[in-house]
mmCIF file of C-alpha atoms in Angstrom:
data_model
loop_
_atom_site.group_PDB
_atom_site.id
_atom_site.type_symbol
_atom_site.label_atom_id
_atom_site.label_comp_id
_atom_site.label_asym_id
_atom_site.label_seq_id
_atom_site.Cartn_x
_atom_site.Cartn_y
_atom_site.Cartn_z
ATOM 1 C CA UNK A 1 71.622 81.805 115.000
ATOM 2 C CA UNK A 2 74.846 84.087 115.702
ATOM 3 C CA UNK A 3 75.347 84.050 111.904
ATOM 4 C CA UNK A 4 71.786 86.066 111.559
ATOM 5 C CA UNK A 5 71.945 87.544 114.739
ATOM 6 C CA UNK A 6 75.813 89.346 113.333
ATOM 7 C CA UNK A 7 74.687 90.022 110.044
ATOM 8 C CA UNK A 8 71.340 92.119 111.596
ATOM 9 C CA UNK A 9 73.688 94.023 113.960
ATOM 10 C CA UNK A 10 76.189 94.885 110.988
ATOM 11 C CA UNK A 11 73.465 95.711 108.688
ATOM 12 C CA UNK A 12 71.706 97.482 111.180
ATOM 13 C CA UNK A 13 74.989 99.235 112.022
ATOM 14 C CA UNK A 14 75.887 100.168 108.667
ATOM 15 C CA UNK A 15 72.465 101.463 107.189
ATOM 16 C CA UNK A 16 71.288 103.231 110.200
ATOM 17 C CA UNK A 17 73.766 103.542 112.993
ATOM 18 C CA UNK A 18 77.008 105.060 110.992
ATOM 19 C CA UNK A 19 74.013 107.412 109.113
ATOM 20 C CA UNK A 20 73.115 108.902 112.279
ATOM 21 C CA UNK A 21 76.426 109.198 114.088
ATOM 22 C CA UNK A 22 77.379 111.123 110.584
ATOM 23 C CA UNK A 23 74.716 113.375 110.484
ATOM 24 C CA UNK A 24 75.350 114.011 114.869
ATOM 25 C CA UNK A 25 78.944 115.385 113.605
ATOM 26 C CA UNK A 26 77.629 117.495 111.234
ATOM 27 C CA UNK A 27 75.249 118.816 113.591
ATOM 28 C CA UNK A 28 77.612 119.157 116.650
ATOM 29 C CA UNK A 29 81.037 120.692 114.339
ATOM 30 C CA UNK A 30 78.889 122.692 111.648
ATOM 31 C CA UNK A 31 75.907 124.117 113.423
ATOM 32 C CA UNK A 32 75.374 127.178 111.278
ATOM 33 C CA UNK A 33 75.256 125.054 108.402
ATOM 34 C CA UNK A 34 73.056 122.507 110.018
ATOM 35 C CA UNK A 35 70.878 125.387 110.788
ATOM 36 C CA UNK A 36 71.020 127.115 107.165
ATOM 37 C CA UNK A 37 69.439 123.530 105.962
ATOM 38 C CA UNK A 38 66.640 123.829 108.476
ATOM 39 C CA UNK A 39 65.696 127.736 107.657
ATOM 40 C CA UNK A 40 66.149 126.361 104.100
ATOM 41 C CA UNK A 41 63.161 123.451 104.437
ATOM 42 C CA UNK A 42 61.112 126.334 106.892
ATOM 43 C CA UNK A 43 61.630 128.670 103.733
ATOM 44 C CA UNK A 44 60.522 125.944 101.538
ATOM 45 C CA UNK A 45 57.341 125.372 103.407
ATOM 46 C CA UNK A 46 56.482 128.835 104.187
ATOM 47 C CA UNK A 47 57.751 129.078 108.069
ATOM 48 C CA UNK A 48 61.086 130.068 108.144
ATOM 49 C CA UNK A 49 61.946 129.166 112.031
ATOM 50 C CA UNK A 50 63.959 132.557 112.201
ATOM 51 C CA UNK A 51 61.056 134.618 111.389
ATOM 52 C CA UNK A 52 59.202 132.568 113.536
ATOM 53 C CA UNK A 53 61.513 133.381 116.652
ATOM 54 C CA UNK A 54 64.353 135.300 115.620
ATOM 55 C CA UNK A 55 65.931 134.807 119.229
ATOM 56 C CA UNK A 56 66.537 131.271 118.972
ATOM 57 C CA UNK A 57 69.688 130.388 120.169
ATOM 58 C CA UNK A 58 70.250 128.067 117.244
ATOM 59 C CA UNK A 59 74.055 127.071 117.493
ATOM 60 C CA UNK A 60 73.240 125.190 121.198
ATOM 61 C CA UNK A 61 70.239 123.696 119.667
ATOM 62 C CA UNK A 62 72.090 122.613 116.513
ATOM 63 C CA UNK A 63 74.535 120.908 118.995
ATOM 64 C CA UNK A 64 72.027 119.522 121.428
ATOM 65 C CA UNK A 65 70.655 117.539 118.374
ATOM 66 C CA UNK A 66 74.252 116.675 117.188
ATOM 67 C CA UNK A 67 74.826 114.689 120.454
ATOM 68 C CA UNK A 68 71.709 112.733 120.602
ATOM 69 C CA UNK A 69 71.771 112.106 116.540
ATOM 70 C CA UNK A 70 75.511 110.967 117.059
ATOM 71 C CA UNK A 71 74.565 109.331 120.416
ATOM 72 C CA UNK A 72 71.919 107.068 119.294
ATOM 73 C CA UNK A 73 73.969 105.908 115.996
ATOM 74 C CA UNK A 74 76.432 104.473 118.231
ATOM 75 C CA UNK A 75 74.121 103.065 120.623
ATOM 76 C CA UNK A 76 72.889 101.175 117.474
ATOM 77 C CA UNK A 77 75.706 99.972 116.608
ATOM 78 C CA UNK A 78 77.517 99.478 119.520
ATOM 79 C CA UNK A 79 74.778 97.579 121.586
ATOM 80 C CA UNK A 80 74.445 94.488 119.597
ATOM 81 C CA UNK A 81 77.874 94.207 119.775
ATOM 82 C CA UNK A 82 78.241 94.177 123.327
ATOM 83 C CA UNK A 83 75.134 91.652 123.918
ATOM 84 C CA UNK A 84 76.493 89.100 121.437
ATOM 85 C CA UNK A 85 79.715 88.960 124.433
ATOM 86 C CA UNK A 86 76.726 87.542 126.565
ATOM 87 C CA UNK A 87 75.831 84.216 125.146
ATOM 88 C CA UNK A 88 72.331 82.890 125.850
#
């Protein structure tokens, strides 16, 4: 059972955990760009979020989402880790 139960915490690590905590840096140390992507899929469907509110304090917001993207990919892969210490 600790066989499966490592290989679902590696996998789940490696396809969705390391994903997210990549995309959190890109979010949190490139913000502009991270926000030029977004205007770019609002432009795309016809509501460009900076005609929408051309106020929006984007750069905080671009980080905001950086921590929790980059928070919850190593949550993912940190958490099975630290059960497995606990056997059952």
């Amino acid at each position: 059972m600790n066989v499966i139960f490592s290989i679902i915490s590696w996998g789940m690590c490696l396809i969705i955990g390391v994903p997210l905590t990549l995309l959190g840096f890109f979010h949190l140390f490139l913000p502009k760009a991270a926000w030029s992507v977004y205007r770019g899929w609002g432009r795309l469907w016809a509501s460009d979020p900076e005609k929408i509110n051309p106020d929006y304090n984007s750069g905080t917001a671009m980080r905001v989402v950086g921590l929790a993207l980059g928070m919850g990919g190593n949550v993912i892969c940190f958490i099975p880790k630290v059960v497995s210490y606990f056997p059952s």
